[in-house]
Amino acid sequence: MGAREIGLPDRVVGEGLPESVTIWEVGPRDGLQNEGAIVPVDVKLEFLDRLADAGGTVLEATSFVHPKWVPQLADAEELLARLTKRPGVAYPVLVPNERGLDRALRAGVEHIAIFASATETFARKNLNSSLDEQFAMFDPVVARARAEGLRVRGYVSMCFGDPWEGPVAREQVVGVAKRLLDLGCDQLSLGDTIGVATPGQVTALIGAFDRVDRLAVHFHDTYGQALANTYAALLAGVRTVDSSAGGLGGCPYAESATGNLATEDLVWMLDGLGIAHGVDLDKLCDTSAWMAERLGRPSPSRVVRALRG
Amino acid sequence: MGAREIGLPDRVVGEGLPESVTIWEVGPRDGLQNEGAIVPVDVKLEFLDRLADAGGTVLEATSFVHPKWVPQLADAEELLARLTKRPGVAYPVLVPNERGLDRALRAGVEHIAIFASATETFARKNLNSSLDEQFAMFDPVVARARAEGLRVRGYVSMCFGDPWEGPVAREQVVGVAKRLLDLGCDQLSLGDTIGVATPGQVTALIGAFDRVDRLAVHFHDTYGQALANTYAALLAGVRTVDSSAGGLGGCPYAESATGNLATEDLVWMLDGLGIAHGVDLDKLCDTSAWMAERLGRPSPSRVVRALRG
């Protein structure tokens, strides 16, 4: 059944909302990295092609984190060597450190992302560093990337709650964000890594920044809040939203569904709000249903389950 | 794991949001009516007791629709005869027509709900009547109920999209709503029966009413929009929200997950927004996990899966 055949109400352009939004598709990287199965490179390449066919303009393609930590993406070099890049589509890749940047540069990458923590404890747990050491580590990565003409996104994780530290102060997040911008990042993605945030916290955090034009948001749907938080972020002026095709990265049967916001659920909302984004919902649902078959389990996206279940 | 032990951010009271909200719990009626399994009356009674223990103040208990149509709730008389009502808790029941009202009055019910359609086609499909016939049918029901001192809620279904008619005009919904208020309903629940709405449409529909104090909202999560729509409704001034404990009524494995908004996911958002509602999330999750065991399948609520999965 097509999305247009089910009695959709007329679009209503929401007050204070933008005419267009950039969807930053994280399924191929953040999604597949958090799936139990290791997907063959041929499937990943077809996935990226299908996402571009569906109108995706930013497809985070893979990661140069060491394969020891992320075996799901150990084929990054082969993937990028065989990828046919589409005009008008960006294929950023995650780069953890200078060694990762070397690999990315050799692979001809034009756009990278680094993954920083807003909290001391998560920096210690994830990067085995203090916050100061985190910035010292990223400084030469960003400087060299910028010198090579690359665009650099900075992920800021644990922006709302931290499983070890509890509530994260907005000043702490803004401070970390400012240091990443000072290093040379051109965009920051504010992440609710454990999915605990609610819309008032989103509004307040975004309101604590002087400018919103460099901000993106990255919500996890662990407690079902991701789309409401995204709506709050749009109302607060954010124009780039991260999401994962089919909700990849969160198993619907897992004990804790810690997945990303599903791109289809986001697209449904943006379509209803009359906000342009370029993605064709039917093609995207076909792609996610196809990937769900490859993974041998249904998609966590409610839209995909409703339209392709 | 308790909800308070997972790194929750501080509550942020949202601008333009209320200090408190009434959660209208529909799980025992709308939830169980849409489950494949028929739940024994003893389990239903324990369910209602547990929901009251968890702090629920409005528990829609059952329905006097003919058992031929809703065999899941054929035990309405026995349920109400055996129910120990708690002080301060309302137990509304659905009443389809005068015969249903007779049964409800004999059972000592103090609060009823009627189920109307916003569209001609759904009135025909669901009630086998035109819209005019719908009001003619409900007129004596509401009049007699009011004369007996009962409170009367009017559900308005298909308020956004209709699977046969497509988009539903706001004037149409407001017109139906006005006629229900004129009949004597003291509250209306605006329902997105097929789950297609997005927040801009919610804001616009609520804004089309002169007064919002008699409005409640009832969202289905078919396309993942229910909580974002609820947030929009709260921003528009609505103070009563329908939801279903554990997301009852929407099977997570069904082809189309047409379930109600899960009460736990709503509570998570309200807690984060600092909006009082009286429900204890941990007790509610325990209740929904217990009911999921009775039904032999996991809860569709993301909060329940995350905290009790």
XYZ file of C-alpha atoms in Angstrom:
618
model
C 0.000 0.000 0.000
C 1.349 3.434 -0.871
C 1.544 6.183 1.685
C -0.746 8.331 -0.438
C -3.594 5.819 -0.507
C -4.503 5.641 3.142
C -6.545 8.703 3.879
C -3.836 11.205 4.673
C -4.999 14.570 5.937
C -3.937 17.674 4.051
C -0.511 18.974 4.863
C -0.453 21.785 7.364
C 2.596 23.993 7.361
C 3.394 24.508 10.993
C 3.999 27.953 12.382
C 7.639 28.618 13.173
C 8.783 25.626 11.166
C 11.215 25.625 8.256
C 10.411 25.147 4.584
C 13.029 22.424 4.294
C 15.124 20.127 6.454
C 18.224 18.079 5.726
C 17.883 14.461 6.736
C 21.282 13.095 7.749
C 20.898 9.364 7.105
C 22.922 7.360 9.635
C 21.589 3.876 8.829
C 24.617 2.580 6.909
C 26.992 3.613 9.720
C 25.283 4.089 13.096
C 22.542 1.643 12.153
C 24.602 -1.259 10.823
C 27.276 -0.730 13.478
C 24.697 -1.550 16.135
C 23.157 -4.581 14.464
C 24.214 -8.009 15.643
C 24.633 -9.333 12.116
C 27.580 -8.392 9.913
C 26.177 -7.323 6.557
C 28.157 -8.224 3.400
C 29.730 -5.321 1.529
C 27.596 -6.008 -1.553
C 24.480 -5.491 0.538
C 25.884 -2.287 2.012
C 26.637 -0.958 -1.475
C 23.135 -1.762 -2.669
C 21.769 -0.159 0.507
C 23.627 3.090 -0.224
C 22.479 3.031 -3.852
C 18.886 2.487 -2.806
C 19.073 5.303 -0.261
C 20.402 7.648 -2.960
C 17.661 6.455 -5.352
C 15.129 7.311 -2.653
C 16.401 10.877 -2.560
C 18.809 10.839 0.354
C 21.327 13.662 0.157
C 23.557 12.900 3.152
C 24.392 9.232 3.675
C 26.836 8.511 6.485
C 28.507 5.624 4.749
C 30.827 3.831 7.152
C 33.399 4.228 9.907
C 37.164 4.038 10.222
C 36.991 2.959 13.837
C 39.317 -0.018 14.316
C 37.641 -3.291 13.190
C 38.435 -4.737 16.604
C 35.811 -2.392 18.073
C 33.345 -2.323 15.180
C 33.685 -5.519 13.139
C 30.393 -4.675 11.399
C 32.188 -1.928 9.445
C 35.598 -3.568 8.940
C 35.080 -3.339 5.166
C 35.214 0.470 5.034
C 38.069 0.603 2.480
C 36.436 -1.897 0.144
C 33.062 -0.219 0.491
C 34.426 3.225 -0.420
C 36.561 1.873 -3.261
C 33.539 0.231 -4.859
C 30.972 2.939 -4.046
C 29.680 4.917 -7.012
C 29.132 8.350 -5.530
C 26.119 10.241 -6.836
C 26.278 13.906 -7.738
C 24.665 15.987 -5.009
C 24.978 13.279 -2.379
C 27.434 13.563 0.524
C 28.949 10.385 1.953
C 30.507 11.339 5.298
C 32.415 8.714 7.258
C 33.190 8.472 10.953
C 36.839 8.975 11.877
C 37.957 8.277 15.442
C 41.554 9.540 15.394
C 44.510 10.437 13.158
C 45.034 6.857 12.059
C 41.371 6.780 10.984
C 41.846 10.080 9.176
C 44.821 8.613 7.280
C 42.608 5.756 6.117
C 39.797 8.151 5.199
C 42.100 10.404 3.185
C 43.570 7.439 1.316
C 39.991 6.376 0.516
C 39.216 9.777 -1.006
C 36.681 10.790 1.644
C 35.500 14.422 1.436
C 33.448 14.664 4.599
C 34.197 13.218 8.020
C 32.551 13.071 11.418
C 34.230 12.783 14.801
C 32.504 11.388 17.861
C 32.983 13.410 21.046
C 31.467 13.110 24.507
C 29.733 15.845 26.470
C 30.682 14.179 29.760
C 33.931 13.211 31.458
C 32.704 9.742 32.304
C 31.554 8.794 28.819
C 34.785 10.204 27.372
C 36.597 7.874 29.759
C 34.373 4.884 28.935
C 34.212 5.376 25.174
C 37.501 7.049 24.329
C 39.590 6.146 27.385
C 40.434 9.816 27.791
C 39.507 12.857 29.811
C 37.579 15.643 28.143
C 40.797 17.631 27.742
C 42.507 14.617 26.202
C 39.503 14.210 23.897
C 40.012 17.684 22.480
C 43.776 17.175 22.266
C 43.144 13.985 20.282
C 40.649 15.602 17.914
C 42.626 18.833 17.396
C 45.069 17.459 14.795
C 42.331 15.337 13.187
C 40.112 18.336 12.534
C 43.034 20.620 11.628
C 44.409 18.191 9.044
C 40.964 17.408 7.676
C 40.188 21.089 7.228
C 43.611 21.682 5.654
C 42.776 18.912 3.164
C 39.501 20.682 2.365
C 37.255 18.185 4.128
C 34.049 19.085 5.888
C 33.943 18.006 9.540
C 30.933 17.186 11.671
C 31.287 16.782 15.423
C 28.992 14.392 17.225
C 28.347 15.387 20.828
C 27.109 12.371 22.737
C 25.284 12.222 26.093
C 23.870 15.732 25.712
C 20.909 15.196 28.062
C 21.487 12.323 30.437
C 24.495 10.136 31.072
C 24.117 6.648 32.544
C 26.970 7.257 34.977
C 26.693 10.980 35.685
C 22.917 11.415 35.498
C 21.673 14.788 34.315
C 24.085 16.664 32.061
C 24.172 20.427 32.578
C 23.385 22.508 29.528
C 26.450 24.683 30.189
C 28.565 21.528 30.000
C 27.132 20.619 26.576
C 27.451 24.164 25.265
C 31.047 24.299 26.506
C 32.000 21.053 24.765
C 30.182 22.191 21.627
C 32.050 25.493 21.591
C 35.403 23.736 21.864
C 34.498 21.504 18.906
C 33.499 24.520 16.832
C 36.752 26.208 17.838
C 38.656 23.144 16.608
C 37.069 23.690 13.216
C 33.942 21.540 13.081
C 31.409 23.033 10.700
C 28.408 21.242 12.179
C 27.569 19.651 15.526
C 25.095 16.846 16.079
C 23.659 16.963 19.592
C 22.983 13.384 20.608
C 20.622 11.915 23.181
C 22.674 8.742 23.218
C 20.553 6.918 25.802
C 17.214 8.268 24.595
C 16.088 9.842 27.878
C 15.350 13.407 26.761
C 11.928 14.988 26.513
C 10.876 18.028 24.447
C 11.306 20.692 27.147
C 14.943 19.682 27.631
C 15.497 19.828 23.887
C 14.026 23.306 23.650
C 16.128 24.465 26.600
C 19.398 23.005 25.313
C 19.017 24.440 21.829
C 17.990 27.750 23.356
C 21.266 27.808 25.300
C 23.214 28.196 22.044
C 23.807 31.606 20.498
C 23.256 30.244 17.005
C 21.364 27.195 15.825
C 22.442 27.133 12.178
C 25.354 24.793 12.886
C 23.320 22.395 15.025
C 21.842 19.042 14.120
C 19.995 16.676 16.461
C 20.362 12.939 16.933
C 17.662 11.272 19.006
C 17.319 7.673 20.080
C 13.890 6.171 20.515
C 14.658 4.077 23.592
C 11.708 5.557 25.487
C 9.630 6.538 22.463
C 10.557 10.232 22.678
C 12.627 10.671 19.500
C 10.001 12.157 17.198
C 8.472 14.460 19.824
C 11.997 15.680 20.589
C 12.642 16.222 16.896
C 9.480 18.300 16.631
C 10.681 20.412 19.561
C 14.081 20.816 17.874
C 12.453 21.971 14.628
C 10.373 24.499 16.562
C 13.624 25.699 18.166
C 15.206 26.343 14.777
C 17.200 23.173 14.007
C 17.340 22.354 10.296
C 19.321 19.084 10.166
C 17.964 15.878 11.705
C 19.749 12.536 12.020
C 17.770 9.367 11.466
C 18.269 5.769 10.459
C 16.444 4.067 7.581
C 13.996 1.568 9.000
C 15.194 2.380 12.513
C 18.327 0.310 11.880
C 20.432 -0.165 14.962
C 17.600 -0.939 17.316
C 16.349 -4.481 17.336
C 12.583 -4.594 17.951
C 12.983 -7.738 20.018
C 15.977 -6.657 22.059
C 15.705 -6.140 25.793
C 16.261 -2.454 25.332
C 15.307 -0.908 22.011
C 18.030 1.719 21.875
C 17.700 2.427 18.184
C 17.852 5.609 16.254
C 14.828 7.534 15.148
C 13.508 5.770 12.033
C 13.861 7.899 8.902
C 10.422 6.804 7.698
C 8.721 8.022 10.891
C 10.570 11.333 10.512
C 9.604 11.593 6.836
C 5.970 10.938 7.709
C 6.011 13.869 10.123
C 7.903 16.202 7.766
C 5.524 15.335 4.904
C 2.526 16.128 7.081
C 4.113 19.394 8.163
C 4.777 20.379 4.555
C 8.546 20.496 5.149
C 10.623 19.594 2.096
C 13.396 17.002 2.484
C 13.742 15.233 -0.849
C 13.147 11.658 0.306
C 10.534 9.469 -1.368
C 8.744 7.597 1.405
C 7.634 4.648 -0.716
C 11.114 4.016 -2.083
C 12.593 4.378 1.379
C 10.107 1.881 2.833
C 10.958 -0.558 0.039
C 14.624 -0.156 0.938
C 14.060 -0.733 4.638
C 11.809 -3.724 4.014
C 14.532 -5.144 1.776
C 17.180 -4.564 4.457
C 14.942 -6.091 7.139
C 14.822 -9.253 5.023
C 18.615 -9.242 4.798
C 18.786 -8.941 8.595
C 16.101 -11.579 9.082
C 13.884 -9.498 11.330
C 11.160 -6.855 10.993
C 11.960 -3.172 10.924
C 11.505 -1.216 14.180
C 10.033 1.659 12.130
C 6.314 1.986 12.745
C 5.790 3.404 9.260
C 7.638 0.506 7.633
C 5.656 -2.023 9.680
C 2.369 -0.309 8.806
C 3.073 0.067 5.083
C 5.249 -2.987 4.386
C 4.489 -5.359 7.277
C 15.763 -1.164 36.622
C 13.862 1.822 37.934
C 13.167 4.818 35.751
C 15.083 7.024 38.173
C 18.319 5.060 37.950
C 19.195 5.534 34.312
C 20.678 8.985 34.030
C 17.566 11.057 33.558
C 18.116 14.728 32.769
C 16.558 17.303 35.062
C 12.942 18.084 34.388
C 12.363 21.166 32.311
C 8.982 22.781 32.586
C 8.064 23.663 29.042
C 6.850 27.103 28.133
C 3.131 27.231 27.408
C 2.552 23.833 28.958
C 0.191 23.008 31.810
C 1.107 22.186 35.401
C -0.989 19.039 35.275
C -2.675 16.728 32.791
C -5.385 14.094 33.192
C -4.427 10.756 31.696
C -7.555 8.977 30.449
C -6.517 5.329 30.578
C -8.192 3.356 27.774
C -6.261 0.085 28.102
C -8.999 -1.970 29.798
C -11.542 -0.987 27.122
C -9.991 0.232 23.869
C -6.854 -1.806 24.509
C -8.362 -5.177 25.385
C -11.116 -4.769 22.797
C -8.452 -4.746 20.086
C -6.387 -7.657 21.353
C -6.840 -11.023 19.692
C -6.992 -12.872 23.002
C -10.027 -12.778 25.273
C -8.788 -11.948 28.762
C -10.557 -13.603 31.740
C -12.593 -11.311 33.967
C -10.345 -12.022 36.947
C -7.380 -10.695 35.001
C -9.342 -7.606 33.959
C -10.280 -6.924 37.584
C -6.675 -7.263 38.705
C -5.636 -5.025 35.807
C -8.032 -2.279 36.944
C -6.852 -2.636 40.545
C -3.235 -2.404 39.489
C -3.927 0.677 37.334
C -5.614 2.350 40.324
C -2.688 1.336 42.560
C -0.364 2.981 40.039
C -2.240 6.259 40.422
C -4.639 6.192 37.489
C -7.608 8.482 38.046
C -9.707 7.771 34.935
C -9.899 4.123 33.913
C -12.206 3.370 30.990
C -13.333 0.028 32.293
C -15.335 -1.797 29.640
C -17.972 -1.477 26.926
C -21.653 -2.292 26.539
C -21.323 -2.795 22.814
C -23.089 -6.046 21.884
C -20.876 -9.099 22.592
C -21.435 -10.181 19.000
C -19.272 -7.236 17.906
C -16.827 -7.141 20.810
C -16.582 -10.605 22.388
C -13.466 -9.441 24.274
C -15.694 -7.344 26.560
C -18.768 -9.615 26.785
C -18.255 -9.804 30.559
C -19.055 -6.128 31.221
C -21.854 -6.844 33.726
C -19.779 -9.320 35.728
C -16.753 -7.050 35.658
C -18.683 -4.063 37.008
C -20.522 -6.148 39.614
C -17.235 -7.431 41.000
C -15.197 -4.237 40.613
C -14.239 -2.478 43.832
C -14.301 1.159 42.841
C -11.655 3.361 44.430
C -12.453 6.787 45.819
C -11.242 9.457 43.438
C -11.111 7.137 40.451
C -13.614 7.372 37.585
C -14.565 4.211 35.703
C -16.298 5.334 32.493
C -17.749 2.699 30.178
C -18.519 2.836 26.488
C -22.199 2.824 25.584
C -23.231 2.417 21.929
C -26.984 3.048 22.099
C -30.037 3.083 24.403
C -29.896 -0.647 24.997
C -26.280 -0.232 26.099
C -27.303 2.637 28.333
C -29.946 0.431 29.975
C -27.273 -2.130 30.774
C -24.912 0.569 32.045
C -27.543 2.096 34.314
C -28.446 -1.313 35.752
C -24.735 -1.840 36.438
C -24.548 1.411 38.416
C -22.255 3.212 35.977
C -21.716 6.920 36.712
C -19.777 7.957 33.631
C -20.305 6.891 30.027
C -18.702 7.507 26.662
C -20.317 7.399 23.248
C -18.419 6.760 20.040
C -19.273 9.084 17.156
C -17.768 9.537 13.716
C -16.575 12.771 12.173
C -17.251 11.449 8.667
C -20.301 10.163 6.809
C -18.490 7.098 5.512
C -17.155 5.901 8.847
C -20.573 6.530 10.431
C -21.973 4.257 7.713
C -19.249 1.613 8.167
C -19.118 1.611 11.952
C -22.660 2.557 12.993
C -24.577 1.730 9.800
C -26.073 5.202 9.884
C -25.701 8.614 8.315
C -24.268 11.436 10.387
C -27.786 12.767 11.007
C -28.907 9.303 12.092
C -25.866 9.116 14.363
C -26.964 12.217 16.237
C -30.593 11.033 16.326
C -29.379 7.764 17.868
C -27.180 9.456 20.472
C -29.682 12.178 21.386
C -31.821 10.061 23.757
C -28.743 8.252 25.092
C -27.069 11.470 26.180
C -30.330 13.063 27.358
C -31.250 10.091 29.561
C -27.697 9.741 30.844
C -27.580 13.409 31.814
C -31.022 13.173 33.417
C -29.695 10.282 35.513
C -26.765 12.457 36.591
C -24.128 10.656 34.536
C -21.152 12.330 32.948
C -20.894 11.807 29.184
C -17.803 11.820 26.987
C -18.138 11.904 23.221
C -15.472 10.216 21.135
C -15.056 11.788 17.727
C -13.333 9.329 15.427
C -11.543 9.961 12.102
C -10.754 13.581 12.995
C -7.778 13.897 10.633
C -7.878 11.317 7.887
C -10.471 8.751 6.904
C -9.499 5.606 4.984
C -12.440 6.056 2.593
C -12.825 9.835 2.412
C -9.194 10.887 2.708
C -8.530 14.236 4.360
C -11.212 15.341 6.829
C -11.955 19.066 6.836
C -11.520 20.808 10.159
C -14.921 22.482 9.767
C -16.446 19.021 9.483
C -14.846 17.909 12.757
C -15.755 21.122 14.555
C -19.343 20.799 13.294
C -19.695 17.229 14.567
C -18.075 18.221 17.842
C -20.480 21.112 18.314
C -23.477 18.858 17.768
C -22.151 16.419 20.384
C -21.682 19.250 22.883
C -25.191 20.460 22.070
C -26.516 16.978 22.832
C -25.007 17.316 26.295
C -21.555 15.745 26.166
C -19.302 17.309 28.779
C -16.042 16.288 27.092
C -14.970 15.350 23.573
C -12.058 13.119 22.676
C -10.699 13.971 19.231
C -9.425 10.743 17.739
C -6.881 10.069 15.020
C -8.359 6.627 14.510
C -5.973 5.571 11.728
C -2.906 7.300 13.148
C -2.112 9.491 10.142
C -1.988 12.938 11.744
C 1.109 15.050 12.262
C 1.648 17.904 14.722
C 0.731 20.805 12.427
C -2.684 19.270 11.749
C -3.214 18.780 15.471
C -2.364 22.394 16.219
C -4.673 23.572 13.435
C -7.626 21.401 14.458
C -7.462 22.377 18.108
C -7.037 25.996 17.077
C -10.297 25.749 15.111
C -12.240 25.344 18.367
C -13.407 28.349 20.362
C -12.581 26.633 23.642
C -10.174 23.832 24.419
C -11.197 23.079 28.003
C -13.644 20.373 26.945
C -11.251 18.697 24.508
C -9.210 15.562 24.961
C -7.006 13.899 22.342
C -6.727 10.267 21.345
C -3.789 9.382 19.101
C -2.849 6.081 17.547
C 0.783 5.265 16.951
C 0.346 3.520 13.595
C 2.974 5.735 11.964
C 4.888 6.647 15.126
C 3.335 10.110 15.408
C 1.257 9.747 18.588
C 3.613 11.328 21.111
C 4.687 14.202 18.850
C 0.997 14.888 18.212
C 0.315 14.785 21.941
C 3.065 17.325 22.523
C 1.484 19.593 19.902
C -1.921 19.160 21.586
C -0.478 20.121 24.976
C 1.106 23.213 23.448
C -2.320 24.045 21.979
C -3.940 23.927 25.412
C -5.349 20.386 25.713
C -5.314 19.037 29.268
C -6.689 15.487 28.919
C -4.815 12.818 26.973
C -5.990 9.289 26.168
C -3.479 6.465 26.304
C -3.329 2.738 26.793
C -1.222 1.000 29.447
C 1.610 -0.814 27.732
C 0.257 0.257 24.351
C -2.466 -2.403 24.641
C -4.494 -2.816 21.500
C -1.582 -2.726 19.102
C 0.248 -5.965 18.585
C 3.957 -5.364 18.027
C 4.069 -8.225 15.538
C 0.929 -7.385 13.603
C 1.079 -6.315 9.986
C -0.129 -2.890 10.940
C 0.584 -1.693 14.459
C -2.525 0.404 14.936
C -2.270 0.636 18.689
C -2.968 3.450 21.049
C -0.305 5.700 22.451
C 1.330 3.783 25.310
C 0.646 5.358 28.695
C 4.239 4.723 29.781
C 5.661 6.641 26.813
C 3.276 9.503 27.622
C 4.226 9.413 31.310
C 7.914 9.530 30.391
C 7.328 12.714 28.414
C 5.092 14.326 31.045
C 7.608 13.505 33.785
C 10.413 15.096 31.773
C 8.271 18.157 31.131
C 7.477 18.511 34.826
C 3.742 18.048 34.210
C 1.889 16.393 37.087
C -0.394 13.428 36.298
C -0.397 11.195 39.365
C 0.791 7.971 37.730
C 3.776 6.053 39.123
C 5.822 4.918 36.143
C 7.453 1.948 37.857
C 4.149 0.541 39.085
C 2.592 1.106 35.686
C 5.456 -0.687 33.931
C 5.075 -3.592 36.349
C 1.388 -3.719 35.469
C 2.002 -3.664 31.737
C 4.733 -6.286 31.969
C 2.341 -8.457 33.966
C -0.403 -7.978 31.342
C 2.037 -8.720 28.516
C 2.730 -12.062 30.181
C -1.006 -12.747 30.346
C -1.263 -11.959 26.635
C 1.832 -13.997 25.823
C 3.618 -11.276 23.898
C 5.846 -8.274 24.616
C 4.422 -4.831 25.208
C 4.498 -2.402 22.256
C 5.471 0.382 24.693
C 9.076 1.429 24.175
C 9.374 2.420 27.830
C 8.072 -0.952 29.020
C 10.440 -2.791 26.670
C 13.386 -0.677 27.802
C 12.681 -0.940 31.537
C 11.066 -4.386 31.779
C 12.164 -6.175 28.599
